[in-house]
GROMACS .gro file of C-alpha atoms in nm:
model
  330
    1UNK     CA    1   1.899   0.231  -0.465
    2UNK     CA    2   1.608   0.350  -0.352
    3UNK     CA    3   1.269   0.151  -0.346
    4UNK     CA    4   0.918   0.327  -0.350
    5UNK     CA    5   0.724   0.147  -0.187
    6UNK     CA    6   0.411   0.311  -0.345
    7UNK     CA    7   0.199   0.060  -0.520
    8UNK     CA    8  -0.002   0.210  -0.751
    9UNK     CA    9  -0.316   0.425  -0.681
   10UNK     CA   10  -0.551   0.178  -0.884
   11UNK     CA   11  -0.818   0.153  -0.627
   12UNK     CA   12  -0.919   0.250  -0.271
   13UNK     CA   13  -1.227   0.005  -0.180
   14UNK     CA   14  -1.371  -0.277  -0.397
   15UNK     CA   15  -1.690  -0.161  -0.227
   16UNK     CA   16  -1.821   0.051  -0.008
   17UNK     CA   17  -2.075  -0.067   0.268
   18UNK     CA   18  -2.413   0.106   0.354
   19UNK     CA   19  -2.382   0.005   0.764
   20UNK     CA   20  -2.046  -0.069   0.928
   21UNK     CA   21  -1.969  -0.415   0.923
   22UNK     CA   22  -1.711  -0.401   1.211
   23UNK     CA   23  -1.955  -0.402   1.463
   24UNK     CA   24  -2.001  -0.794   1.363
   25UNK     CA   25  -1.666  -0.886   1.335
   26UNK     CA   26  -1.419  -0.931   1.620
   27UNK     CA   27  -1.131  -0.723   1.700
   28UNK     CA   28  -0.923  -0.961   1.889
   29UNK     CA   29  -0.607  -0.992   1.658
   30UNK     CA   30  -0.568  -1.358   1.492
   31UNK     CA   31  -0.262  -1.561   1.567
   32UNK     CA   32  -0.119  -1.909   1.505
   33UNK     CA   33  -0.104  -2.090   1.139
   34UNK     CA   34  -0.395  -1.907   0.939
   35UNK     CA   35  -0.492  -2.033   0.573
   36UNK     CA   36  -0.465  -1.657   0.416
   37UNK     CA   37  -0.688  -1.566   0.123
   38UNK     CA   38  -0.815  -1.766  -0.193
   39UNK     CA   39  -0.690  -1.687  -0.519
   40UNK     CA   40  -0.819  -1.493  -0.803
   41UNK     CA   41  -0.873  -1.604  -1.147
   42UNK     CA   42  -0.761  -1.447  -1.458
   43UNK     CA   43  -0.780  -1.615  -1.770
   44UNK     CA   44  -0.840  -1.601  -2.145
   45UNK     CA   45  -0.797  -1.813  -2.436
   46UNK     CA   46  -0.702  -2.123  -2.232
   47UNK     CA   47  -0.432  -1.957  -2.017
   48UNK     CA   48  -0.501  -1.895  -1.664
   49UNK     CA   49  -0.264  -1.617  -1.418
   50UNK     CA   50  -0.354  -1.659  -1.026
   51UNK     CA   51  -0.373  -1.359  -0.827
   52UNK     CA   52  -0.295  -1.317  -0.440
   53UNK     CA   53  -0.411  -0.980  -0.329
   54UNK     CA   54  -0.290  -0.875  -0.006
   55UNK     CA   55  -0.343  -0.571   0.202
   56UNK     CA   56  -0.166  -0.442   0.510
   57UNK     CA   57  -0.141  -0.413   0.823
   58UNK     CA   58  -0.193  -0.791   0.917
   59UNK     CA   59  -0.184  -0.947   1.191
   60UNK     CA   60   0.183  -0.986   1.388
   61UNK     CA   61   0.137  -1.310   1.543
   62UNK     CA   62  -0.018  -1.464   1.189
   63UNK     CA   63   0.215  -1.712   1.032
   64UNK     CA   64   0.053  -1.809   0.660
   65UNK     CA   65  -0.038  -2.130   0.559
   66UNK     CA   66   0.143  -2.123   0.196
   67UNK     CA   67   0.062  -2.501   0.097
   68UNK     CA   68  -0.194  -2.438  -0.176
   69UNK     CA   69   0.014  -2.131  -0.297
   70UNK     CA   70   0.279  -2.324  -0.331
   71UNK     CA   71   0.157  -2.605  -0.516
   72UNK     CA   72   0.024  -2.376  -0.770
   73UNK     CA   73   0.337  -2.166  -0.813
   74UNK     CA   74   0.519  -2.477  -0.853
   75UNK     CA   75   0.252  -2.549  -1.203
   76UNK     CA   76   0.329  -2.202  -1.314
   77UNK     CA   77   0.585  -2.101  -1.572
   78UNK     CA   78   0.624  -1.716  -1.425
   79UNK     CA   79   0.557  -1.509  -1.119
   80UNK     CA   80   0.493  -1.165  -1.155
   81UNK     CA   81   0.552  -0.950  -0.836
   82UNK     CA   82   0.375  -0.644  -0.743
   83UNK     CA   83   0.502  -0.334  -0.934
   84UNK     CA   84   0.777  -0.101  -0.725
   85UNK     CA   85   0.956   0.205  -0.812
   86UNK     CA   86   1.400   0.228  -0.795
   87UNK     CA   87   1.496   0.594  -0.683
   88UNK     CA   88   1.827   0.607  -0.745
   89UNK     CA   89   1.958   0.828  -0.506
   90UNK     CA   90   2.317   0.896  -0.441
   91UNK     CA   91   2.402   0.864  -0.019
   92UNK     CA   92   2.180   0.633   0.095
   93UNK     CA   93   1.879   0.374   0.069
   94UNK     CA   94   1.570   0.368   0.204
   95UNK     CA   95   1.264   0.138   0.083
   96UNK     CA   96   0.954   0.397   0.071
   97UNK     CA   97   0.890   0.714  -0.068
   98UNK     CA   98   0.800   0.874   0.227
   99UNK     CA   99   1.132   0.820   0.338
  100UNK     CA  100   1.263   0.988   0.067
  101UNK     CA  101   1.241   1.313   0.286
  102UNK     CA  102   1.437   1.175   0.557
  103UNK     CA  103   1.704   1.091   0.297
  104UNK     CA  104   1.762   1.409   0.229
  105UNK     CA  105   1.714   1.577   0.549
  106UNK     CA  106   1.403   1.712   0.439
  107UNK     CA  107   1.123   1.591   0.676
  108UNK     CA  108   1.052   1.899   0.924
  109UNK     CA  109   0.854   2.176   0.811
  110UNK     CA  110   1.030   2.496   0.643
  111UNK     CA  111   1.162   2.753   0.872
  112UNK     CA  112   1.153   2.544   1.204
  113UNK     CA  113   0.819   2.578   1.245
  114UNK     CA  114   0.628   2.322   1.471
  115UNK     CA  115   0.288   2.116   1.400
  116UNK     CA  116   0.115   2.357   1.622
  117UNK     CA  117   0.203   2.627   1.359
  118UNK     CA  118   0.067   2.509   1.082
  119UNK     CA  119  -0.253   2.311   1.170
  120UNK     CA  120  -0.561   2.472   1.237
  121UNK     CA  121  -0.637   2.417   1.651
  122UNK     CA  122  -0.887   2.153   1.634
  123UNK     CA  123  -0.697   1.905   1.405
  124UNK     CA  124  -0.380   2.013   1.626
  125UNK     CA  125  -0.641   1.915   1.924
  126UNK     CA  126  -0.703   1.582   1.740
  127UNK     CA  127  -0.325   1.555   1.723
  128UNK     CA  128  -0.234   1.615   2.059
  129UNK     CA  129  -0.488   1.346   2.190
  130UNK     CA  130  -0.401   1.018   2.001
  131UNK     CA  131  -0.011   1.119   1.993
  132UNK     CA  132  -0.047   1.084   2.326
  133UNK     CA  133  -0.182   0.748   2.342
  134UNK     CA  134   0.006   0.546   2.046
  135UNK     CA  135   0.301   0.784   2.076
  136UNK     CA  136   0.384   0.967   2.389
  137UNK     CA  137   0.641   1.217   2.543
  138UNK     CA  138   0.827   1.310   2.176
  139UNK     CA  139   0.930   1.658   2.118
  140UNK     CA  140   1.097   1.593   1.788
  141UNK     CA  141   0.819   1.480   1.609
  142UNK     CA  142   0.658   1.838   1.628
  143UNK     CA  143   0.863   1.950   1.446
  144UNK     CA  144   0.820   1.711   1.162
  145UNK     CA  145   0.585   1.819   0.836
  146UNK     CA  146   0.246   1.701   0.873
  147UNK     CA  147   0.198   1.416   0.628
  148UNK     CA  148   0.521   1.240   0.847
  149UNK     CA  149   0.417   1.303   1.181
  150UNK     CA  150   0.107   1.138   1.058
  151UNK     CA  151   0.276   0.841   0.932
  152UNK     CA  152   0.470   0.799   1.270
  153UNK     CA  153   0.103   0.800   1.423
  154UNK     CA  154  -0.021   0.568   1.217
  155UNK     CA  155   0.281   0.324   1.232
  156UNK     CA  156   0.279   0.331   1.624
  157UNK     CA  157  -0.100   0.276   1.638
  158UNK     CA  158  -0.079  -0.012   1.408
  159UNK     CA  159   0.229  -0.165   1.680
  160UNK     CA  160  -0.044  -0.141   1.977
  161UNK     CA  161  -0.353  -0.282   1.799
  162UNK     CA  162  -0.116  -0.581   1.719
  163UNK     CA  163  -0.090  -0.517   1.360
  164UNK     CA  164   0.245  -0.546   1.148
  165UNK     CA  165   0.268  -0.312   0.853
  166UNK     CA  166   0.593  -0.506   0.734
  167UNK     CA  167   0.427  -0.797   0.745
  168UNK     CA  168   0.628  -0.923   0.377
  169UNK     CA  169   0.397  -1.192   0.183
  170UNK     CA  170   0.615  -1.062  -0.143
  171UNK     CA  171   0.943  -1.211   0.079
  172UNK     CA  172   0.747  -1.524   0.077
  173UNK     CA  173   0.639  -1.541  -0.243
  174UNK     CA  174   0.979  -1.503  -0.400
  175UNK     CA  175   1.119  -1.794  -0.157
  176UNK     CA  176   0.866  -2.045  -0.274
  177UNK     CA  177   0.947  -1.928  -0.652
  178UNK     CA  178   1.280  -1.966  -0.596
  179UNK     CA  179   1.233  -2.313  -0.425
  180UNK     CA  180   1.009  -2.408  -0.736
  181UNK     CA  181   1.273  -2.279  -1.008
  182UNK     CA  182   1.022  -2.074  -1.120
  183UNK     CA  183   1.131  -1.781  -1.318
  184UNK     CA  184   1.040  -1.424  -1.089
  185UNK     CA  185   0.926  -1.129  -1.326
  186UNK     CA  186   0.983  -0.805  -1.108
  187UNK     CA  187   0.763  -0.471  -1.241
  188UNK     CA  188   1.018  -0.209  -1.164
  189UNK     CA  189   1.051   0.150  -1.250
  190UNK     CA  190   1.384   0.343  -1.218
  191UNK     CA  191   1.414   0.676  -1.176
  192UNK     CA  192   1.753   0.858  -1.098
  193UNK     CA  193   1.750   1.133  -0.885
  194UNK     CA  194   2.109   1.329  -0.964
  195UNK     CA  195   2.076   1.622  -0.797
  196UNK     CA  196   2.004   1.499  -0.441
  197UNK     CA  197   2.157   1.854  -0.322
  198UNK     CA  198   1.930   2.051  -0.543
  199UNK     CA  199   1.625   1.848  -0.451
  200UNK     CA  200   1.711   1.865  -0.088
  201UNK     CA  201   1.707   2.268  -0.126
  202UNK     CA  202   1.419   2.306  -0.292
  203UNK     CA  203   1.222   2.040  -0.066
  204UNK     CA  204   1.287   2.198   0.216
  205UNK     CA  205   1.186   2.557   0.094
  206UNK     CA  206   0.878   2.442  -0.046
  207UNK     CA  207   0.523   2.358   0.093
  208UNK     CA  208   0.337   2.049   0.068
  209UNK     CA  209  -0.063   2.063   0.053
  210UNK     CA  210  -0.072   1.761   0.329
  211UNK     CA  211  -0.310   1.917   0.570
  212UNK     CA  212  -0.596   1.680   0.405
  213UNK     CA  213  -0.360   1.351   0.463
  214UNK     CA  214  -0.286   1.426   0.838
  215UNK     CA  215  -0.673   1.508   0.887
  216UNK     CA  216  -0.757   1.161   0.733
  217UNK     CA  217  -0.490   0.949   0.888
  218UNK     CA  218  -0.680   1.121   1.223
  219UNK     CA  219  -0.965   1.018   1.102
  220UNK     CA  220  -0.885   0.698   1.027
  221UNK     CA  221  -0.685   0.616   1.359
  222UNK     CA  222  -0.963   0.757   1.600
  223UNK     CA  223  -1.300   0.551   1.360
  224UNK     CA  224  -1.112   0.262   1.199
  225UNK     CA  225  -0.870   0.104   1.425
  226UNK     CA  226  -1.129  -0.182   1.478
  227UNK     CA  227  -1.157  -0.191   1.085
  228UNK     CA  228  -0.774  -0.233   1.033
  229UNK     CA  229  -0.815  -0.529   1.245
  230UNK     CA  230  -1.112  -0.731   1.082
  231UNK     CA  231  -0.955  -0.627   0.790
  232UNK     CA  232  -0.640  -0.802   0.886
  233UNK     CA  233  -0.802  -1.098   1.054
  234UNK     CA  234  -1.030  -1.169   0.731
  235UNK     CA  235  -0.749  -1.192   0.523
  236UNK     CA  236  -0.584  -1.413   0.725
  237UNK     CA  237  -0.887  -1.639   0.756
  238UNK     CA  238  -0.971  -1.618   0.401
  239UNK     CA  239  -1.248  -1.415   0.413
  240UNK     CA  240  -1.146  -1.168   0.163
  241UNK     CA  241  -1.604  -1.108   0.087
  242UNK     CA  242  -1.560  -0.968   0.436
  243UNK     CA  243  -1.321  -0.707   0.338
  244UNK     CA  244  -1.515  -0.642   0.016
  245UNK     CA  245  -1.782  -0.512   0.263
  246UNK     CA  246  -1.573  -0.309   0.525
  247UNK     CA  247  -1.599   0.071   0.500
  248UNK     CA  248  -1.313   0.261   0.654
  249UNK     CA  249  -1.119   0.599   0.580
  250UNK     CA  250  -0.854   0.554   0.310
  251UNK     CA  251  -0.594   0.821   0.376
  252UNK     CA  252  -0.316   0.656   0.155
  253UNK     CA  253  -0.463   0.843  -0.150
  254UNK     CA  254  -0.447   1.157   0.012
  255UNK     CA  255  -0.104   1.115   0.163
  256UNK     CA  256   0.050   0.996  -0.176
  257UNK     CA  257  -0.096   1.302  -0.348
  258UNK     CA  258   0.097   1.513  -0.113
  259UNK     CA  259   0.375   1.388  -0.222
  260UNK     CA  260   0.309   1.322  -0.572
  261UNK     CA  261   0.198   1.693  -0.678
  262UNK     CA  262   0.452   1.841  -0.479
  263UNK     CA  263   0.644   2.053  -0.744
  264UNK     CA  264   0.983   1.939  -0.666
  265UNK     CA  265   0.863   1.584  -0.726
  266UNK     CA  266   0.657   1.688  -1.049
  267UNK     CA  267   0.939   1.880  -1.204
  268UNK     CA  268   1.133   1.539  -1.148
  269UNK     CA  269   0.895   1.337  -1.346
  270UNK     CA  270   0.775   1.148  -1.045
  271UNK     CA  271   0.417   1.247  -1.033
  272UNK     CA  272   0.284   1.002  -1.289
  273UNK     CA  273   0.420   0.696  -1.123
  274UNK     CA  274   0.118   0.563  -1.015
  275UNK     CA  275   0.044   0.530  -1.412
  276UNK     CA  276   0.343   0.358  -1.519
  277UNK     CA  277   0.315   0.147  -1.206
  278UNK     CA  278   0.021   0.013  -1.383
  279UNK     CA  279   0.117  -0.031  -1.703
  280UNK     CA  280   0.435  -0.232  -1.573
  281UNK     CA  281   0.228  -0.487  -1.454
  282UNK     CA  282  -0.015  -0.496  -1.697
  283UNK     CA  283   0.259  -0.547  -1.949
  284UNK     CA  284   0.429  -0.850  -1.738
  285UNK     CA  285   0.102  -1.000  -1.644
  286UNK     CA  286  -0.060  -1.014  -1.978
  287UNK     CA  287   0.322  -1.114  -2.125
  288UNK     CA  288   0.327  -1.396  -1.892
  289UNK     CA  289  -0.050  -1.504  -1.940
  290UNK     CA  290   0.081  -1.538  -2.293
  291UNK     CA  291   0.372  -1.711  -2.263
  292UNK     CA  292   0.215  -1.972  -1.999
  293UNK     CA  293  -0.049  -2.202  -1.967
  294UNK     CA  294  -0.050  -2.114  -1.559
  295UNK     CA  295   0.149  -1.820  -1.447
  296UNK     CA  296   0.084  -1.635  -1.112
  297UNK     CA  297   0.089  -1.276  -0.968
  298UNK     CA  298   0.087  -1.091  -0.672
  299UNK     CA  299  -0.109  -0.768  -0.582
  300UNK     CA  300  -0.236  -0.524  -0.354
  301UNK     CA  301  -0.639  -0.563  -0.263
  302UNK     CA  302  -0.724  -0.183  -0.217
  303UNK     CA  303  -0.484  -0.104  -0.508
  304UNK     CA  304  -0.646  -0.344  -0.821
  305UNK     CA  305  -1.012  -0.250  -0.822
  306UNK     CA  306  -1.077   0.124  -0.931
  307UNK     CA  307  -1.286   0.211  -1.220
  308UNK     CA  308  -0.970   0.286  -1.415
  309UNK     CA  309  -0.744   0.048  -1.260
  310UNK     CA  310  -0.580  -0.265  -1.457
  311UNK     CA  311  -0.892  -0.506  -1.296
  312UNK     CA  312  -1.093  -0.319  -1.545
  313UNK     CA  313  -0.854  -0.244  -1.804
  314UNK     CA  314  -0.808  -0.653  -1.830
  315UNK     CA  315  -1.193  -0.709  -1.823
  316UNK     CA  316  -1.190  -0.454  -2.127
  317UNK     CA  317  -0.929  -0.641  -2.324
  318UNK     CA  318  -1.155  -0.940  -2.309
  319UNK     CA  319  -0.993  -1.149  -1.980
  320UNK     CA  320  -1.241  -1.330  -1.730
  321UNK     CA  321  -1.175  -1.227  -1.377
  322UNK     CA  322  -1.300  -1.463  -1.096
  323UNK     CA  323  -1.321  -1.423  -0.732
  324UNK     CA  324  -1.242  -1.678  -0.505
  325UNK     CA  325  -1.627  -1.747  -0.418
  326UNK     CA  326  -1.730  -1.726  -0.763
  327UNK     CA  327  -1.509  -2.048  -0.841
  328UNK     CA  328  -1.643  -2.228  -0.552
  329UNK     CA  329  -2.019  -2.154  -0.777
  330UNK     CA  330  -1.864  -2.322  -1.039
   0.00000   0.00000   0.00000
């Protein structure tokens, strides 16, 4: 089984700031016990879902102060985790699509071809300059297509600022359920891949348009570094206004597209994930904000607040949404 680690594409900022905001906060990575986040408000008719949004990379040396997340998890008659995606691929498992790829033996370029190939010189240029800093002497990854060399770079960048992309609050959230006897609603979506051989072909013969991911994920490695860490610190100190105010390069959009429209992906009825993503968890939520007087949820930050995204679609079907300040005004 394969899990796609996707989340779904329902946001990339809450807001955008008109001056960078990192130039007030400090970079120096938080460590120790740290409080985490408040909790968002969702409720209608009497019934009341809490919300932890999380975003990642945070901090490595963070250990969460769960106390007040616990006691309300223990009140709540469901907990509905963040949506996720099944591959079901036959010869191995892997836990994100990007490594769906290296499943299949699929993640160097077509016709051995190196990076220097198939980037234009500056971004190449670009490439050659931070690898060496986060990455160093590695001849292999070269050869790899663009949209995975850049998520090498942007893992082993992440490492040295002292930031931990596997940092799992969903592994904690399911342990206090579980210690609550509190009933864990998963959002998954299955989809069976059953012609890994055939897929691995045609991956490998075709192209990807990626260029655009690799020349954010530079972008975002050589401006934002400093971002990733407020970013991580504020949610760890609870200062989740903070990170409603922090500008940075989101590349994740661009990267998933890559992948997404790809036509061996499309032709395998993968490219509207994102979409059902959503809808899963709409369903569960507003199925457990029914059934439940208190139920509680877990979701992505930069993934619940587009436009379009199921923030908005529950404000349309007449639910009040509260941030965590806005119930302090209360």
């Amino acid at each position: 089984m394969l899990v796609l680690g996707l989340g779904f594409p329902v946001a990339a900022q809450i807001h955008q700031a008109d001056t960078d905001s990192v130039s007030t906060l400090s970079t120096v990575v938080v460590s120790g016990e740290q409080p985490g986040p408040g909790l968002w408000r969702i409720s209608k008719d009497g019934h009341v879902m809490w919300v932890l949004f999380t975003v990642s990379p945070l901090p490595k040396g963070m250990t969460w102060k769960t106390d007040e997340v616990a006691g309300i998890i223990a009140q709540s008659g469901e907990v509905v985790m963040s949506p996720s995606a099944n591959l079901s691929v036959k010869g191995g498992t892997v836990r994100a699509l990007f490594l769906l790829p290296s499943l299949l033996g699929a993640r160097n370029n077509p016709d051995k071809k190196k990076l220097s190939d198939v980037l234009p010189p500056d971004l190449y240029a670009r490439w050659s300059a931070l690898k060496k800093i986060h990455i160093g002497r590695d001849n292999g990854i070269e050869k790899r297509r663009p949209i995975f060399a850049a998520q090498e770079l942007y893992a082993k960048a992440s490492e040295r600022a002292g930031l931990d992309s596997s940092q799992s609050i969903a592994a904690t959230i399911g342990k206090l359920a579980r210690k609550a006897g509190v009933n864990i609603v998963p959002t998954n979506i299955t989809v069976l891949i059953d012609e890994p051989k055939a897929t691995l072909r045609e991956f490998s013969r075709s192209s990807l348009d990626d260029i655009e991911c690799f020349r954010k994920t530079l972008d975002h490695l050589e401006s934002d570094l400093a971002t990733m860490k407020a970013r991580g610190n504020a949610w760890a100190t609870g200062d989740i206004e903070s990170i409603r105010n922090m500008s940075f390069t989101n590349q994740q959009q661009a990267c998933q597209d890559a992948l997404l429209h790809a036509s061996v992906v499309e032709k395998r009825g993968l490219d509207d994930l994102p979409q059902r993503l959503g809808s899963a968890w709409l369903a569960a939520a507003t199925q457990a904000m029914d059934r439940h007087a208190v139920s509680f949820s877990l979701l992505s930050l930069t993934h619940a607040f587009r436009t379009d995204g199921v923030i908005a679609t529950l404000k349309e079907r007449g639910y009040t949404i509260q941030a965590p300040w806005e119930q302090d005004q209360e």
